Short mmCIF file of C-alpha atoms in Angstrom, two decimals:
data_model
loop_
_atom_site.label_atom_id
_atom_site.label_comp_id
_atom_site.label_asym_id
_atom_site.label_seq_id
_atom_site.Cartn_x
_atom_site.Cartn_y
_atom_site.Cartn_z
CA MET R 126 25.64 -16.26 3.79
CA ILE R 127 23.34 -13.67 2.22
CA ASP R 128 21.79 -10.82 4.17
CA TYR R 129 18.08 -11.42 3.57
CA LEU R 130 15.84 -14.27 2.49
CA ILE R 131 12.44 -12.71 1.75
CA ILE R 132 9.26 -14.77 1.47
CA GLY R 133 6.53 -13.12 -0.59
CA SER R 134 6.75 -10.82 -3.60
CA GLY R 135 3.76 -8.55 -3.10
CA LEU R 136 4.09 -4.87 -2.22
CA ALA R 137 5.62 -5.66 1.18
CA GLY R 138 8.16 -8.16 -0.16
CA ILE R 139 9.39 -6.08 -3.07
CA GLY R 140 9.40 -2.99 -0.87
CA PHE R 141 11.84 -4.59 1.54
CA SER R 142 13.85 -6.20 -1.27
CA GLU R 143 14.41 -2.89 -2.99
CA ILE R 144 15.39 -1.01 0.16
CA ALA R 145 17.87 -3.78 1.02
CA LEU R 146 19.35 -3.68 -2.50
CA GLN R 147 19.63 0.11 -2.40
CA ASN R 148 21.77 -0.35 0.71
CA ASN R 149 24.00 -2.92 -0.99
CA LYS R 150 22.62 -5.90 0.89
CA SER R 151 22.38 -9.35 -0.69
CA ILE R 152 18.92 -10.84 -1.01
CA LEU R 153 16.96 -13.81 -2.32
CA LEU R 154 13.21 -13.54 -2.77
CA MET R 155 10.91 -16.58 -2.83
CA ASP R 156 7.24 -16.77 -3.83
CA ASN R 157 4.78 -19.36 -5.12
CA ASN R 158 2.28 -16.79 -6.49
CA SER R 159 -0.48 -18.04 -4.18
CA GLN R 160 -1.45 -14.54 -2.99
CA ASN R 161 -2.79 -12.05 -5.53
CA SER R 162 -4.10 -9.09 -3.51
CA SER R 163 -1.16 -6.82 -4.41
CA LYS R 164 -1.37 -7.72 -8.09
CA ILE R 165 -5.08 -6.97 -8.52
CA ALA R 166 -5.21 -3.98 -6.16
CA GLY R 167 -6.70 -0.71 -7.31
CA GLY R 168 -3.34 0.82 -6.43
CA LEU R 169 -4.75 4.19 -5.37
CA TYR R 170 -2.83 6.36 -2.97
CA ASN R 171 -4.98 8.82 -1.13
CA PRO R 172 -4.07 10.55 2.16
CA VAL R 173 -7.71 10.97 3.21
CA ILE R 174 -10.33 8.46 4.35
CA LEU R 175 -13.16 9.83 2.24
CA LYS R 176 -15.91 7.93 4.01
CA ARG R 177 -15.30 9.91 7.19
CA PHE R 178 -13.23 12.85 5.84
CA SER R 179 -10.35 11.95 8.17
CA GLU R 180 -6.58 11.75 7.72
CA VAL R 181 -4.82 8.49 6.92
CA TRP R 182 -2.40 7.56 9.70
CA GLN R 183 0.99 9.31 9.18
CA ALA R 184 -0.07 10.22 5.65
CA GLN R 185 2.38 13.07 5.06
CA GLU R 186 5.43 11.08 6.17
CA GLN R 187 4.37 8.04 4.15
CA LEU R 188 3.80 10.11 1.00
CA VAL R 189 7.35 11.48 1.15
CA VAL R 190 8.88 8.00 1.37
CA MET R 191 6.47 6.57 -1.20
CA LYS R 192 7.13 9.21 -3.88
CA GLU R 193 10.90 8.77 -3.71
CA PHE R 194 10.59 4.97 -3.64
CA TYR R 195 8.49 4.71 -6.81
CA ARG R 196 10.51 7.40 -8.60
CA THR R 197 13.68 5.38 -7.97
CA LEU R 198 11.96 2.17 -9.09
CA GLU R 199 10.76 3.77 -12.31
CA ASP R 200 14.34 4.75 -13.13
CA LYS R 201 15.56 1.27 -12.32
CA LEU R 202 12.87 -0.60 -14.26
CA LYS R 203 12.65 2.00 -17.05
CA THR R 204 8.87 1.79 -16.71
CA GLN R 205 6.29 4.26 -15.41
CA VAL R 206 4.28 2.79 -12.55
CA ASP R 207 3.29 5.92 -10.57
CA PHE R 208 0.51 7.91 -12.25
CA LYS R 209 -0.32 11.17 -10.50
CA LYS R 210 -4.01 11.82 -11.00
CA PRO R 211 -6.62 13.84 -9.08
CA ILE R 212 -9.17 12.01 -6.97
CA LEU R 213 -12.58 13.68 -6.92
CA ARG R 214 -15.15 12.95 -4.25
CA LYS R 215 -18.61 13.21 -5.78
CA PHE R 216 -21.03 14.93 -3.41
CA PHE R 217 -24.56 13.63 -3.04
CA SER R 218 -25.92 16.48 -0.91
CA ILE R 219 -25.29 19.98 0.43
CA GLU R 220 -24.58 18.34 3.80
CA GLU R 221 -21.66 16.40 2.29
CA GLN R 222 -20.29 19.62 0.83
CA ASN R 223 -20.48 21.25 4.26
CA ASN R 224 -18.74 18.28 5.90
CA TRP R 225 -15.97 18.53 3.32
CA PHE R 226 -15.32 22.22 3.98
CA ALA R 227 -15.41 21.62 7.74
CA ALA R 228 -12.80 18.89 7.34
CA SER R 229 -10.61 21.10 5.14
CA ASP R 230 -10.25 23.53 8.06
CA LYS R 231 -8.50 20.89 10.16
CA VAL R 232 -4.73 21.30 10.33
CA ALA R 233 -3.99 17.66 9.44
CA LEU R 234 -6.32 17.67 6.42
CA ALA R 235 -5.71 21.15 5.00
CA PRO R 236 -2.80 20.03 2.75
CA PHE R 237 -4.99 17.37 1.15
CA LEU R 238 -8.49 18.82 0.70
CA SER R 239 -8.98 21.56 -1.86
CA THR R 240 -11.39 24.29 -0.80
CA ASP R 241 -12.43 24.91 -4.42
CA LEU R 242 -15.46 23.02 -5.62
CA ILE R 243 -14.91 21.18 -8.89
CA THR R 244 -17.89 22.09 -11.05
CA LYS R 245 -16.75 20.45 -14.29
CA LYS R 246 -19.38 18.19 -15.82
CA TYR R 247 -18.17 14.79 -17.00
CA SER R 248 -20.18 13.01 -19.67
CA GLY R 249 -21.82 9.95 -18.16
CA ILE R 250 -21.97 11.27 -14.57
CA ASP R 251 -24.74 13.37 -13.05
CA SER R 252 -23.20 15.64 -10.41
CA PRO R 253 -25.68 18.30 -9.28
CA TYR R 254 -23.69 18.87 -6.06
CA ASN R 255 -20.28 18.91 -7.80
CA TYR R 256 -17.03 17.41 -6.45
CA GLY R 257 -14.30 17.96 -3.89
CA GLU R 258 -10.70 17.41 -4.99
CA VAL R 259 -8.19 15.46 -2.91
CA LEU R 260 -4.61 16.64 -3.43
CA GLN R 261 -1.37 14.62 -3.67
CA THR R 262 -3.14 11.59 -5.12
CA GLY R 263 -2.77 9.06 -7.92
CA TYR R 264 -2.33 5.36 -8.47
CA VAL R 265 0.41 2.79 -8.91
CA ASP R 266 -0.04 0.15 -11.59
CA THR R 267 0.68 -2.71 -9.20
CA ALA R 268 0.35 -5.46 -11.82
CA VAL R 269 3.03 -3.88 -14.02
CA LEU R 270 5.21 -3.03 -11.01
CA LEU R 271 5.19 -6.58 -9.63
CA GLU R 272 5.72 -8.18 -13.03
CA ARG R 273 8.64 -5.93 -13.99
CA TYR R 274 10.26 -6.20 -10.57
CA ARG R 275 10.05 -9.98 -10.56
CA ASP R 276 11.55 -10.01 -14.07
CA TYR R 277 14.41 -7.88 -12.75
CA LEU R 278 14.99 -10.29 -9.87
CA PHE R 279 14.85 -13.31 -12.21
CA ARG R 280 17.45 -11.77 -14.52
CA ASN R 281 19.77 -11.25 -11.58
CA ASN R 282 19.21 -14.72 -10.08
CA LEU R 283 17.53 -13.24 -7.02
CA PHE R 284 14.13 -14.96 -7.30
CA LEU R 285 12.94 -18.50 -6.63
CA GLU R 286 9.43 -19.44 -7.73
CA GLU R 287 8.51 -22.14 -5.23
CA SER R 288 6.56 -22.74 -2.05
CA PHE R 289 8.27 -22.23 1.29
CA ASP R 290 8.45 -25.29 3.58
CA TYR R 291 8.44 -24.05 7.18
CA ASP R 292 9.66 -27.43 8.46
CA LEU R 293 12.98 -26.89 6.71
CA LEU R 294 13.76 -23.56 8.38
CA GLU R 295 16.59 -23.82 10.92
CA ALA R 296 18.07 -21.30 13.33
CA ILE R 297 21.87 -21.24 13.12
CA PRO R 298 24.49 -18.99 14.74
CA GLY R 299 24.21 -15.57 13.16
CA GLY R 300 21.07 -16.27 11.16
CA ILE R 301 18.97 -19.00 9.55
CA ARG R 302 19.37 -21.87 7.12
CA TYR R 303 16.75 -22.92 4.58
CA LYS R 304 17.77 -25.85 2.38
CA GLU R 305 21.09 -24.71 0.87
CA VAL R 306 20.49 -21.03 1.66
CA GLU R 307 22.00 -19.36 4.70
CA ALA R 308 20.94 -15.81 5.58
CA ARG R 309 21.44 -13.30 8.37
CA HIS R 310 17.70 -12.66 8.38
CA ILE R 311 14.46 -14.04 6.96
CA ILE R 312 11.56 -11.68 6.27
CA PHE R 313 8.07 -13.14 5.99
CA ALA R 314 5.95 -10.88 3.75
CA GLU R 315 3.25 -13.39 2.80
CA GLY R 316 0.08 -11.36 3.03
CA PHE R 317 -2.94 -13.46 3.91
CA GLY R 318 -0.71 -16.54 3.56
CA LEU R 319 0.52 -15.72 7.06
CA HIS R 320 -2.13 -18.08 8.44
CA ALA R 321 0.01 -21.06 7.38
CA ASN R 322 3.12 -19.65 9.05
CA PRO R 323 3.80 -21.36 12.42
CA TYR R 324 6.08 -18.54 13.55
CA PHE R 325 3.54 -15.75 13.23
CA ASN R 326 0.07 -17.26 12.76
CA HIS R 327 -0.79 -16.31 16.35
CA LEU R 328 -0.94 -12.68 15.26
CA PRO R 329 -4.42 -11.21 14.65
CA LEU R 330 -4.17 -10.94 10.88
CA ASP R 331 -7.62 -10.88 9.36
CA GLY R 332 -8.51 -11.11 5.71
CA THR R 333 -10.81 -8.67 3.96
CA LYS R 334 -11.94 -9.86 0.57
CA GLY R 335 -12.30 -7.33 -2.19
CA GLU R 336 -13.87 -7.73 -5.62
CA LEU R 337 -13.18 -5.42 -8.56
CA PHE R 338 -14.23 -4.93 -12.18
CA ILE R 339 -12.71 -3.75 -15.38
CA ILE R 340 -15.61 -2.14 -17.25
CA LYS R 341 -16.01 -0.63 -20.70
CA ALA R 342 -18.07 2.57 -20.86
CA PRO R 343 -17.70 4.44 -24.16
CA GLU R 344 -20.03 7.24 -23.02
CA LEU R 345 -18.09 7.90 -19.81
CA ASP R 346 -15.70 10.79 -20.43
CA LEU R 347 -13.47 10.75 -17.37
CA ASP R 348 -9.80 11.73 -17.00
CA VAL R 349 -9.72 11.77 -13.18
CA ILE R 350 -10.40 9.20 -10.46
CA VAL R 351 -13.87 9.47 -8.94
CA ASN R 352 -14.21 7.99 -5.47
CA THR R 353 -17.41 7.64 -3.47
CA SER R 354 -18.65 4.26 -2.24
CA VAL R 355 -16.37 2.77 -4.92
CA PHE R 356 -13.60 4.24 -7.04
CA ILE R 357 -13.67 4.59 -10.82
CA LEU R 358 -10.19 4.72 -12.31
CA PRO R 359 -9.74 5.53 -16.04
CA LEU R 360 -7.36 3.15 -17.84
CA GLY R 361 -7.73 4.47 -21.40
CA ASP R 362 -9.56 3.07 -24.43
CA ASN R 363 -12.93 3.52 -22.63
CA LEU R 364 -11.81 1.05 -19.93
CA PHE R 365 -12.14 1.72 -16.21
CA LYS R 366 -11.12 -0.18 -13.08
CA VAL R 367 -13.88 -0.12 -10.46
CA GLY R 368 -13.76 -1.30 -6.86
CA ALA R 369 -13.90 -2.47 -4.35
CA THR R 370 -16.15 -4.50 -2.11
CA TYR R 371 -15.38 -5.42 1.50
CA ASN R 372 -16.24 -8.91 2.73
CA TRP R 373 -14.97 -9.94 6.17
CA LYS R 374 -16.33 -13.52 6.10
CA ASP R 375 -15.29 -15.02 2.76
CA LYS R 376 -11.53 -15.71 2.71
CA THR R 377 -11.26 -17.03 -0.87
CA ASP R 378 -10.08 -15.23 -3.99
CA LEU R 379 -13.09 -16.47 -5.99
CA VAL R 380 -15.50 -13.97 -7.52
CA THR R 381 -19.09 -14.08 -6.28
CA GLU R 382 -22.50 -13.11 -7.59
CA GLU R 383 -23.07 -11.10 -4.40
CA GLY R 384 -19.91 -9.09 -5.00
CA LYS R 385 -20.80 -8.61 -8.64
CA GLN R 386 -24.25 -7.26 -7.84
CA GLU R 387 -22.92 -4.97 -5.12
CA LEU R 388 -20.44 -3.42 -7.55
CA ILE R 389 -23.08 -3.04 -10.25
CA ASP R 390 -25.42 -1.28 -7.82
CA ARG R 391 -22.70 1.09 -6.62
CA ILE R 392 -21.55 1.92 -10.14
CA LYS R 393 -25.12 2.86 -11.06
CA GLU R 394 -25.19 5.26 -8.10
CA ILE R 395 -22.30 7.19 -9.64
CA ILE R 396 -22.61 7.02 -13.42
CA SER R 397 -25.65 7.45 -15.65
CA CYS R 398 -24.42 5.69 -18.80
CA ASP R 399 -24.30 2.07 -19.91
CA PHE R 400 -21.28 -0.11 -19.16
CA GLU R 401 -20.05 -3.61 -19.93
CA ILE R 402 -18.16 -5.81 -17.44
CA ILE R 403 -14.94 -6.91 -19.13
CA LYS R 404 -13.28 -8.62 -16.17
CA HIS R 405 -14.28 -9.53 -12.62
CA PHE R 406 -11.60 -10.50 -10.10
CA ALA R 407 -11.10 -10.87 -6.35
CA GLY R 408 -8.40 -11.06 -3.71
CA VAL R 409 -8.01 -11.13 0.06
CA ARG R 410 -6.32 -8.11 1.63
CA PRO R 411 -4.16 -8.73 4.72
CA THR R 412 -5.85 -6.51 7.31
CA VAL R 413 -5.50 -6.06 11.07
CA LYS R 414 -8.28 -5.08 13.44
CA ASP R 415 -6.37 -2.13 14.88
CA ARG R 416 -5.68 -0.90 11.30
CA ARG R 417 -1.91 -0.95 11.76
CA PRO R 418 0.67 -3.13 10.00
CA LEU R 419 2.43 -6.12 11.54
CA VAL R 420 6.16 -5.38 11.65
CA GLY R 421 8.89 -6.78 13.83
CA THR R 422 10.94 -9.69 15.09
CA HIS R 423 9.92 -13.05 16.51
CA SER R 424 10.04 -13.15 20.30
CA GLU R 425 12.30 -16.26 20.37
CA TYR R 426 14.22 -16.14 17.08
CA ALA R 427 16.26 -12.98 16.51
CA ALA R 428 16.72 -13.65 12.78
CA ILE R 429 13.04 -14.21 11.93
CA HIS R 430 10.93 -11.17 11.06
CA ILE R 431 7.56 -10.15 9.65
CA LEU R 432 6.32 -7.41 7.31
CA ASN R 433 2.59 -7.77 6.80
CA GLY R 434 -0.85 -6.32 7.39
CA LEU R 435 -0.66 -3.48 4.86
CA GLY R 436 -4.39 -3.87 4.23
CA THR R 437 -6.10 -1.60 1.74
CA ARG R 438 -3.25 0.92 1.59
CA GLY R 439 -0.30 -1.23 0.56
CA VAL R 440 0.84 1.21 -2.13
CA ILE R 441 1.38 4.04 0.34
CA LEU R 442 2.26 1.94 3.41
CA GLY R 443 4.64 -0.57 1.82
CA PRO R 444 7.72 1.62 1.26
CA SER R 445 7.63 3.31 4.68
CA MET R 446 6.97 0.07 6.58
CA ALA R 447 9.77 -1.71 4.69
CA LYS R 448 12.11 1.16 5.53
CA ALA R 449 11.07 1.05 9.19
CA LEU R 450 11.85 -2.68 9.42
CA TYR R 451 15.16 -2.27 7.59
CA ASP R 452 16.20 0.61 9.86
CA SER R 453 15.33 -1.40 12.95
CA LEU R 454 17.48 -4.33 11.82
CA GLU R 455 20.46 -2.47 10.35
CA ASN R 456 20.51 0.85 12.19
CA ASN R 457 18.98 -0.09 15.57
CA ILE R 458 16.19 2.45 15.14
CA PRO R 459 13.25 1.25 17.28
CA LEU R 460 10.00 0.50 15.53
CA ASP R 461 7.02 2.71 16.22
CA SER R 462 5.12 0.95 18.99
CA THR R 463 1.88 1.17 16.98
CA ILE R 464 3.26 -1.12 14.23
CA ASP R 465 5.57 -3.35 16.29
CA ILE R 466 4.15 -6.85 16.80
CA LYS R 467 5.23 -6.55 20.44
CA ARG R 468 1.98 -4.67 20.98
CA PHE R 469 0.25 -8.08 21.00
CA ILE R 470 2.48 -9.47 23.75
CA PRO R 471 1.23 -8.79 27.30
CA LYS R 472 3.53 -6.29 29.04
CA SER R 473 4.24 -8.83 31.76
CA GLN R 474 5.74 -11.20 29.16
CA ARG R 475 7.93 -8.71 27.28
#
């Protein structure tokens, strides 16, 4: 009997896998590659919601866990995946500048919002009102991370590339059985695929579709991330990742003309040079209406658990939420009530 059977190899699944392995637990991870939101994600980590100049929930605590998690993974995979890079918020008015400085006076935001205006002029961007700099930011190359981590699991016979058949899952004394595999616990980390899961599809997981570009812009001289209504992330060789849109109705991972035009319009609001669309892709983020992850244990089956709902901030949320679930199962540390799926069970039924 192994310790953990993990379903899903996005940011949630590999986050839990790695924490379990670091604690000398035995795992098997299974995925059919049907969900791509982690792979195509922008991968930015940013402790501030720039639209409203407000703090990301538990940002400081999550950054501490995240930095150590990716540093350890880089050593293990012998590959850099965490790229520390400033995020600049382009201002469009004096009023936005004033709102920025007002926000920087708040205790929770002071560690993250620089009070020095960035006046540097970048070729290809008109910025008459300059920029504000967000601190402790960067991005994780999620495509490289997921590919290298899956390769690592394959080499160690810890990965099965196949679809999970819920009808074959059995509860047994001390755990679960799935085909020939017996495990103390099963962790469902399926992203938007949760809707096919009969154990947890009652939970209010929504899907928010996002579309992104890779563009080529030789005249855009940019060595930082610019974030306004969309982000522009330099990749090198005059290539930039740009995103993302938010569509709450379309639940497919197919690109659309509407999404394409929206991104084009937003890019033109930020840069003043020509660009060429090299690639256009889309995915469905696993989001929850109360903006908190879905973590916890099934109400009837003590060995069946969920780690989902990381939404648009999977890079920063994944490690800390995986650690929280692991600690609840192995160290009897209660989950924060704001992430525990028990919050969706009426108090009279708990």
